[in-house]
Amino acid sequence: MEPPTRPSPADPLDTRPPAFSPGEAADIAERIFGLTGSTSPLDSERDQNFRFTSDAQRSFLLKISNGADDPAVLEMQTQAMLHIAHQDPGLPVMQPLTTLEGGYHGEVEGAGGDKQLVRLFTFVPGRAVDTVELSPSARRGFGSMVARMGLALRGFFHPAGGYRILWDLKHTPQLRPLLEAVPGGRRYLVEQVLERFEERVRTVLPSLRAQLIHNDLTLDNVLLDDVQRVTGIVDFGDLTHTAVICDLAIALVSLTWHTSDPLEASRQVINGYTSISLIEEGEADVLADLVLARLAALVLIANWRVIRYPENAAYITANQEIAWRLLEHFDSLTWPKVQACMRAACLRAPESSDPGPRPSIEELLERRRRALGPALSPLSYQTPLHLLRGDGSHVFDHEGNAYLDAYNNVPVAGHCHPRVVAAIAEQSSALNTNTRYLHESVVELAERLVATMPPGLDTVMFFNSGSEANDIAWRLATAYTGRAGGIVTAHAYHGVTTATAALSPEEWGDSERAPYIATIPAPDGYRGPHRREEQGGAGRYATHFDEAVATLESRGFRPAALFADSLFTSDGIFAPPATYLQELVRRVRRAGCLFVADEVQCGFGRSGSHLWSFQAAGVAPDFVTLGKPMGNGHPVAAVVTRAEIAERFASHSDVFSTFGGNPVACRAALAVLDVLEQEGLQDRARVVGRHLRSSLETVMKRHRSIGDVRGAGLLIGVDLVHDRGTRRPTPRLAHALTNRMKERGVLVGSTGPDGNVLKIRPPLVLTTHEADVISQTLDACLDELEAAAPGEGFESCPAGEP
Ligand code: PMP
């Protein structure tokens, strides 16, 4: 195609945006989508955008497209958004809503009588932070998002994909006519970019991997939260079929905008990208030239548009000056150097290094079976997951598929949080010994933990696992009281050692019940003997403690300790009223028994209201045991107790663990406490947890097989039943659902004595968008299972039924 002397008249860049008033836009939303509400205008280069707030206070993006936009192209953009949501549900891409007529587009007539398409999208959270310098981990996260977008769109095709848009970097040579409008002083910079493009890129580009790409992944269109994680991806207006690497070039320009060291910032973004997708050599060769071409396009197109639309000058030229300065900066470094640096970053092994060819799933399974044997807990899911990488709330398998991790509570700060990783790496390269030497980290960690506990809990000892922590608590409790009996809830889990397995009815086989352990029912206000809607509700469960004491006494034992997980995770997830724990602890004390609050699973902010779940009841335990999330995956655990209890034990013995409380473990735990504080993760657990609970309750309205949704913060149980009348559990549905949700890219588990309660306990960095992905996936999987097996008890609710 011959280069045009200027953009074609049909190009939306050359056509005025629609100009409806906010009131007219609200009328349009009502007529086309049946929603009433109010609108406020948002910026746009060529469309008209409004934030539409419905009467039910839900926000949407109302987009009235430029009359010159081809309807087929808009349809392609809509389909692409749906496709991405299907391929990688964790990418927070805005989603189109259906019109009253059932399509995704409505039509309005503009002032000049031309037809303009109207679409309504979900309003994704976050802010466009295009004037702030991003942190290195945020740049890396952005880079990995760009690669995931490429992967998610890899198999997408649409007949309109070949449409021509000036922002497509392959059209760079066609920008040459726009040079005329550039003032003389800096024009040579852009001329050089165009020349280099002719020489180095033009002939190579058609040989590179190409597909439909977003083509505008910038800080204008990718929204971030307060800790600079991606929460929203909007504006698919530049989607086109071109070289995949262009998405990275465009992102690089945006992310080096406000940095003191653009090359280092680029390296970080590229590193995030290559942690997900390989960059081919040919792509690496031209990346820097594509970055320069993007900068040239920004200054040239802005210049040309200002002349056409002087009234929009402020918006159009906002970034033009920065683009010039970046061009000058790269020029001063010399362009070959820029090219060499970016090339090297592209071809360097990703920081999570690739060990080369991997065994197939079948081969690994067989080797695992032979080497690890059958006694170890089995693999999750019918088709096991072979995971290689984690990032925030996502994990990635050996084929690069992304999974939203709604199951693993250990990476409380998000998988591989850079701060925790750095703390571990730094300390490992300095020193790792044991607690028989003085070290500041272990003391500091103990002090910081004590500061979070109720008064009196002033002594901390470190171990390696939750089981060890509970084992030691048991030893100390029996030594202190001189008694040998224990009380636990009926399906509790407290550990894997001999002593803690005895405290774990979940693990008991028929003959493994120890005579010195008695059980009490968990405070199940849904299915158990005391229902939450009855007077006194689940609080009445505390009375069963006295029966357990009597049972122990009838067997010749007196109770040394009650062990309880304050959110009863293994029992089926219950958050009883505060009166329950208060009354339970009162009875514990009356019986001369000690109370061990096992926070191994529910601690570190998960409940949303407090750092430690027992705090919601305002009780003071004698022991608090910590583990799992404490090191975000690095083994570290602790027992917190009263000095008096530790002193009584010390009078005849002491405890030492070779690895427990070593400097590396302590640095990991300190970093976790820092991240929890600085990223406000406990608050996030509360806010996002509330959002998730309510969206799961909405799903429950559609499906009779959900009997109950319960929990606290980001520990949520979805109780699956044959029917709501009998509340009979259906573990088969839980099993089918966990597998099907995994196939759709969302990981959840199951719990409870019958295994029928879906266990949702994601890393606390979960966003509200990701929470929606969980509930939407559950909804869709229930729909599928109900359709596939009618009459199996997997039934949806007829409309309107409670
Ligand atoms: N207590 C509770 C409540 C737990 O959930 C667990 C682990 N599931 C443990 C103790 C034991 O922890 P670990 O596996 O680290 O030994």
Short mmCIF file of N, CA and C in Angstrom, two decimals, residues 38-42 49-53 59-62 123:
data_model
loop_
_atom_site.label_atom_id
_atom_site.label_comp_id
_atom_site.label_asym_id
_atom_site.label_seq_id
_atom_site.Cartn_x
_atom_site.Cartn_y
_atom_site.Cartn_z
N SER A 38 -27.20 7.71 36.69
CA SER A 38 -26.65 9.00 36.26
C SER A 38 -25.29 8.80 35.61
N THR A 39 -24.85 9.81 34.85
CA THR A 39 -23.57 9.67 34.15
C THR A 39 -22.67 10.85 34.48
N SER A 40 -21.37 10.59 34.42
CA SER A 40 -20.41 11.70 34.45
C SER A 40 -19.38 11.45 33.37
N PRO A 41 -18.95 12.51 32.66
CA PRO A 41 -18.08 12.31 31.50
C PRO A 41 -16.66 11.89 31.89
N LEU A 42 -16.03 11.06 31.05
CA LEU A 42 -14.63 10.65 31.22
C LEU A 42 -13.88 11.04 29.95
N ASN A 49 -16.86 8.73 26.44
CA ASN A 49 -16.97 7.80 27.56
C ASN A 49 -17.68 8.47 28.73
N PHE A 50 -18.51 7.68 29.40
CA PHE A 50 -19.15 8.18 30.62
C PHE A 50 -19.03 7.12 31.70
N ARG A 51 -18.88 7.57 32.93
CA ARG A 51 -19.07 6.65 34.04
C ARG A 51 -20.56 6.66 34.34
N PHE A 52 -21.17 5.50 34.26
CA PHE A 52 -22.61 5.41 34.48
C PHE A 52 -22.83 4.73 35.83
N THR A 53 -23.53 5.41 36.73
CA THR A 53 -23.82 4.82 38.04
C THR A 53 -25.30 4.49 38.09
N SER A 59 -21.31 0.76 39.23
CA SER A 59 -20.70 1.61 38.21
C SER A 59 -20.43 0.82 36.93
N PHE A 60 -20.57 1.51 35.81
CA PHE A 60 -20.29 0.92 34.50
C PHE A 60 -19.58 1.96 33.66
N LEU A 61 -18.97 1.50 32.58
CA LEU A 61 -18.41 2.43 31.60
C LEU A 61 -19.34 2.43 30.39
N LEU A 62 -19.90 3.60 30.07
CA LEU A 62 -20.76 3.71 28.90
C LEU A 62 -19.91 4.33 27.79
N PHE A 123 -17.23 -1.68 35.23
CA PHE A 123 -16.28 -0.62 35.59
C PHE A 123 -15.21 -1.25 36.46
#
